[in-house]
mmCIF file of C-alpha atoms in Angstrom:
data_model
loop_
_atom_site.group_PDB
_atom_site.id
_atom_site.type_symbol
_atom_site.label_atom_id
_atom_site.label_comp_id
_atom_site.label_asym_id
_atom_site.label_seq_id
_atom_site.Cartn_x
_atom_site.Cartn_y
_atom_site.Cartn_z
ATOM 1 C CA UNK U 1 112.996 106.989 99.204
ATOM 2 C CA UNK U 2 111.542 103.895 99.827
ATOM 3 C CA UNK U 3 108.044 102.367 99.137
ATOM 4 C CA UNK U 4 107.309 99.082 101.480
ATOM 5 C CA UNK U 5 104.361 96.791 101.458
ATOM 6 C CA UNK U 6 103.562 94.877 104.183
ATOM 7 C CA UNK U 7 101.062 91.880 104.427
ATOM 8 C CA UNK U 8 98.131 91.880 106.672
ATOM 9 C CA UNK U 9 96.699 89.905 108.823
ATOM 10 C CA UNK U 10 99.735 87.540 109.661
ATOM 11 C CA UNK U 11 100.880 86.086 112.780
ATOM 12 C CA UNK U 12 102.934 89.125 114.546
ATOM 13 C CA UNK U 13 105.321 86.218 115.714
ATOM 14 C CA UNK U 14 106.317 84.418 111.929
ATOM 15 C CA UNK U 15 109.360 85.621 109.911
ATOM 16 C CA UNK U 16 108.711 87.482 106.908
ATOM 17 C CA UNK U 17 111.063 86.761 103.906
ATOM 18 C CA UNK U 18 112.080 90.391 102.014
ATOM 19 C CA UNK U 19 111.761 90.936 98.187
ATOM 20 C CA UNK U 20 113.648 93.763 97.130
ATOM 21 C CA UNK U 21 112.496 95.446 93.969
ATOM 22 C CA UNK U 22 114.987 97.725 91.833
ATOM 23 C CA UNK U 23 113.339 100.267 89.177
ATOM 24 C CA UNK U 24 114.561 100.509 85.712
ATOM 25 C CA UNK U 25 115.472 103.791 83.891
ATOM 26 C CA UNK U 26 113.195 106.835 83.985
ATOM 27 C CA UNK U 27 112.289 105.422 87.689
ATOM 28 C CA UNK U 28 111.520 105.575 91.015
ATOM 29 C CA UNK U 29 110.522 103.702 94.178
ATOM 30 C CA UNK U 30 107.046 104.658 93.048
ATOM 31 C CA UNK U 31 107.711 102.577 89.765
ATOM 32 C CA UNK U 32 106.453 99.010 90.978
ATOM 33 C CA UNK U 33 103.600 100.389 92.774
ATOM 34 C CA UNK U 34 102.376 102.631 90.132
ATOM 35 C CA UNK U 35 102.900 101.369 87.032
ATOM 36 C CA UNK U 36 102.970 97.473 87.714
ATOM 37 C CA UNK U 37 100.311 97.944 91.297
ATOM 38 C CA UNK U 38 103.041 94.600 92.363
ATOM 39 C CA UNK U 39 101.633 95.363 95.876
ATOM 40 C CA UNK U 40 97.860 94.923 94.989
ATOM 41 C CA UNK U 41 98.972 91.423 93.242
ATOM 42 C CA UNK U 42 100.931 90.220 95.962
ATOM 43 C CA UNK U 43 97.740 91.034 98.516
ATOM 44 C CA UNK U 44 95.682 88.579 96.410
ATOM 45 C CA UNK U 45 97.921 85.810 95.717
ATOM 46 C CA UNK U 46 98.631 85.705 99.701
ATOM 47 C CA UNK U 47 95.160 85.848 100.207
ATOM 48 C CA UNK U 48 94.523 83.103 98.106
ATOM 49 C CA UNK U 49 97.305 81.195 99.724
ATOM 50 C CA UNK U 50 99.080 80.788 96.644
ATOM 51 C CA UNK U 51 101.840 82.674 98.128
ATOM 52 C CA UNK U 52 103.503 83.119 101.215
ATOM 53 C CA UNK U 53 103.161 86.540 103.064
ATOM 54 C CA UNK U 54 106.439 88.305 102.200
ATOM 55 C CA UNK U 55 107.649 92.161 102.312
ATOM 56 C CA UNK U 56 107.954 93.708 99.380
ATOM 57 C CA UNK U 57 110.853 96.726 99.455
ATOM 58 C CA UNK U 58 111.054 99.022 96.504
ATOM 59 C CA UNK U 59 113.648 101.762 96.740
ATOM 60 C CA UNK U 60 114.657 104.607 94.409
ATOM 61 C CA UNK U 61 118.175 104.228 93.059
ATOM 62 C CA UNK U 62 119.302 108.033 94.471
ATOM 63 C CA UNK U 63 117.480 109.643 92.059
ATOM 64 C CA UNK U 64 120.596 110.493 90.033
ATOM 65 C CA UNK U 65 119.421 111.668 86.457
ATOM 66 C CA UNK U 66 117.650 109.228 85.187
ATOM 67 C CA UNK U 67 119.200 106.438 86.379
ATOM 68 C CA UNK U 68 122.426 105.163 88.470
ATOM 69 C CA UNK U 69 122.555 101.792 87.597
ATOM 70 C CA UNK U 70 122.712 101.062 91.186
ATOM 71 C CA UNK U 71 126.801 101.680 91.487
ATOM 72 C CA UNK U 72 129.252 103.658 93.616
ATOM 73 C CA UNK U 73 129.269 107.450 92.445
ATOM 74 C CA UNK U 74 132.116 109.474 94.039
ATOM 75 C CA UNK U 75 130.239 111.106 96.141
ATOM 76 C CA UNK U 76 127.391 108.815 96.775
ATOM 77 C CA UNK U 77 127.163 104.828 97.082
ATOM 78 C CA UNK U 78 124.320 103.367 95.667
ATOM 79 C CA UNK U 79 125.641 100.088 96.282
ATOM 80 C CA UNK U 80 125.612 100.336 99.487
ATOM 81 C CA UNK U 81 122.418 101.946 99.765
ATOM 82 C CA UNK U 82 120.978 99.242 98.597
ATOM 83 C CA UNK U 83 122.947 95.998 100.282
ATOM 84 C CA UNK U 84 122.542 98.190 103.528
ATOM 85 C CA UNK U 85 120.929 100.764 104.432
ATOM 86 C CA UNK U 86 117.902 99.079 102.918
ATOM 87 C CA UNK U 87 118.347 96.072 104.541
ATOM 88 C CA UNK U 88 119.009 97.966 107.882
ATOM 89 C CA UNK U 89 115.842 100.178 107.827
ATOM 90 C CA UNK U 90 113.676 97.360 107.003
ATOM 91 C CA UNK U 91 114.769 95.010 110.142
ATOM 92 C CA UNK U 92 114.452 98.192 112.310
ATOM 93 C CA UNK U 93 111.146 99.149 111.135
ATOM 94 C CA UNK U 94 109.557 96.162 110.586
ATOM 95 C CA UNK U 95 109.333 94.117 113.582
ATOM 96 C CA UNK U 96 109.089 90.178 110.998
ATOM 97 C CA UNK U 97 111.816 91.070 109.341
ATOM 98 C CA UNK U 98 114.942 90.029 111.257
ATOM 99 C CA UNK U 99 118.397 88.209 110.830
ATOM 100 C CA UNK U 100 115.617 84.714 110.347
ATOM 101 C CA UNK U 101 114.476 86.629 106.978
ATOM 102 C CA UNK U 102 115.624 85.435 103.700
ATOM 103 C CA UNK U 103 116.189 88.267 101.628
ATOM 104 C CA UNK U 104 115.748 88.489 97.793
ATOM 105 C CA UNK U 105 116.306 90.968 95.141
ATOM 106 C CA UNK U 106 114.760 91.547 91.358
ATOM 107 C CA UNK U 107 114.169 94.478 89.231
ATOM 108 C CA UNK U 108 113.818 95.265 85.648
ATOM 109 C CA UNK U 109 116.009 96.437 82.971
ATOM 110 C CA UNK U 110 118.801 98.832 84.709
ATOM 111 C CA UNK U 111 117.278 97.647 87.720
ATOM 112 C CA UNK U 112 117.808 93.830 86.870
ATOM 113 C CA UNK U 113 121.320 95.080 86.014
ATOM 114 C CA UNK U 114 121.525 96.555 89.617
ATOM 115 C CA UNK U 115 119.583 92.887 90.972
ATOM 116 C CA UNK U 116 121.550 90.532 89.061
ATOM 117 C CA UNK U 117 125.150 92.589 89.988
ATOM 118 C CA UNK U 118 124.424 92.606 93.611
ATOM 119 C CA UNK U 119 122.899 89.482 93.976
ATOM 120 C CA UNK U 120 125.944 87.974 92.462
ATOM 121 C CA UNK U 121 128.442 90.159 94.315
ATOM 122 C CA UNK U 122 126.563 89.375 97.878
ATOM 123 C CA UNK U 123 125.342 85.968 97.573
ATOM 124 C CA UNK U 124 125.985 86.212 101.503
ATOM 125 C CA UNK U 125 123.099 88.519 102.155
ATOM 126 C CA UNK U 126 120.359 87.102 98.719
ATOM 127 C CA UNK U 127 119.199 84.583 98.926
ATOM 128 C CA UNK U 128 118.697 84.345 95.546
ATOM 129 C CA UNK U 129 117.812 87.151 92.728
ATOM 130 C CA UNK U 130 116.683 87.867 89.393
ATOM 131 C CA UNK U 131 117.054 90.246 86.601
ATOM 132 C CA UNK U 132 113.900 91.220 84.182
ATOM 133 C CA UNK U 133 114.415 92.495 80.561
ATOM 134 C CA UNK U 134 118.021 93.396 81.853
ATOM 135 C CA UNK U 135 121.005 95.066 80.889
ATOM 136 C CA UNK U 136 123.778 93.498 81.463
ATOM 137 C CA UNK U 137 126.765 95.488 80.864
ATOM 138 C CA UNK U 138 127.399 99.496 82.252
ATOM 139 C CA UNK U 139 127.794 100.293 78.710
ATOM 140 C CA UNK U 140 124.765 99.217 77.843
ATOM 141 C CA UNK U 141 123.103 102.082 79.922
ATOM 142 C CA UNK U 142 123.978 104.893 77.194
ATOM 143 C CA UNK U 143 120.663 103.305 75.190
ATOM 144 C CA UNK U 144 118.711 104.617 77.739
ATOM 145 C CA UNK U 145 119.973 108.200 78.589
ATOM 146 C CA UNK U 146 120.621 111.442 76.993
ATOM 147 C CA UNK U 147 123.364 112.363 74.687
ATOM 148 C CA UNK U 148 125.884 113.249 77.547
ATOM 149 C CA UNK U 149 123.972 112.177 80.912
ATOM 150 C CA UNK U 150 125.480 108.492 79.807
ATOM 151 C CA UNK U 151 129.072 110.546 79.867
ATOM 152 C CA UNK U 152 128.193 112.034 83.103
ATOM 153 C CA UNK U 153 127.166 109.236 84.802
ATOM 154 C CA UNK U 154 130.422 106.993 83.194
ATOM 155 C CA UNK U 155 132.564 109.731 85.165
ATOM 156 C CA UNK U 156 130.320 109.892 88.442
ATOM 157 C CA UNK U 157 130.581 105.911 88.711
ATOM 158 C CA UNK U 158 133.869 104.625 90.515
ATOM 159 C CA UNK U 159 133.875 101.330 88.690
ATOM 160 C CA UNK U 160 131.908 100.191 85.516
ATOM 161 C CA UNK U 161 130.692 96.636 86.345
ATOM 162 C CA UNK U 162 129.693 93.976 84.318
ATOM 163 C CA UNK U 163 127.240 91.092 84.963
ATOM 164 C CA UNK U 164 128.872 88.415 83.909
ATOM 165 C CA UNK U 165 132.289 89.415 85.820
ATOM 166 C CA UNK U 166 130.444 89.347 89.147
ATOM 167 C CA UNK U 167 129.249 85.657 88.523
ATOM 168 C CA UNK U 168 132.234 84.815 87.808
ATOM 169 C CA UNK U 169 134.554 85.974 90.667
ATOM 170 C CA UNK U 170 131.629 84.676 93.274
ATOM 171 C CA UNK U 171 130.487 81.037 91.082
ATOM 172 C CA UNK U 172 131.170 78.810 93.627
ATOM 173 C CA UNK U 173 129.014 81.015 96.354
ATOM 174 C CA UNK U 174 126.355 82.000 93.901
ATOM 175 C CA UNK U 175 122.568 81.368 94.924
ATOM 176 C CA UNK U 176 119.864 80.317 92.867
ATOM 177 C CA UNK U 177 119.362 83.254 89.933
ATOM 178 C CA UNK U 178 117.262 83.794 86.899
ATOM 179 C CA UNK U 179 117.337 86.090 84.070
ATOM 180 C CA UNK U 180 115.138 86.383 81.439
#
């Protein structure tokens, strides 16, 4: 499940950059639409050319309870889901985006977890990325779920990743990041 917006009215020919936005606990690929309308803001700021036309990629994190954290399960990989597949239907579906296009990634809470793990793990493929309101440790995911769906998902989960380990084993790769 993915939810894409895609400026209008842009030269069919220029390279559009790719924002990938990762939902926090609780949601969905509908989160950033819904809830924040990030789609409707980006139309206006491009429109007021106080930003450049960009795609903005918001995918559900497999829909796993409520909430992966954006890992490799044992039977599915979220990780790759995300650093791939993504990535793969958005250059074959979208005829600006393209091995030219920068890509980006962000999200919020577990999502900035999942933004500011991968983004450090691939600097290859981000450009740069960001985590908002984040957590930064697995662990820190049982204050968000259920009395046992936190023991569930610790068992589902091949490895329990922290932030700060992935910045460390890529540092001297590592993009531009933020985290607030």
């Amino acid at each position: 499940d993915i939810t894409v917006y895609i400026p209008t009215n842009v030269n069919a020919d220029l390279t559009l950059d790719v924002v990938t936005l990762l939902h926090g606990v609780y949601g969905s690929h509908w989160a950033w639409a819904m809830n924040g309308g990030v789609h409707k803001t980006t139309h206006r700021l491009i429109q007021q050319g106080k930003m450049r036309p960009m795609v903005l990629v918001m995918p559900s994190d497999g829909l796993h309870g409520d909430g992966s954290g954006y890992l490799k399960h044992q039977q599915e990989d979220d990780e790759k889901w995300i650093v791939e597949d993504v990535i793969t239907v958005v250059k074959e579906q979208i005829t600006s985006v393209h091995e030219k296009s920068n890509f980006f990634i962000t999200g919020l809470s577990m999502g900035g977890y999942g933004a500011l793990r991968l983004g450090a793990k691939y600097p290859e493929i981000f450009r740069s990325f960001s985590g908002l309101s984040s957590i930064t440790e697995f662990n820190q995911m049982a204050l968000f779920l259920e009395q046992g769906e936190f023991e569930k998902l610790s068992e589902l989960v091949l490895t329990h990743e922290n932030v700060m380990d992935c910045i460390l084993a890529n540092k001297e790769r590592l993009p531009h990041f933020y985290f607030d």
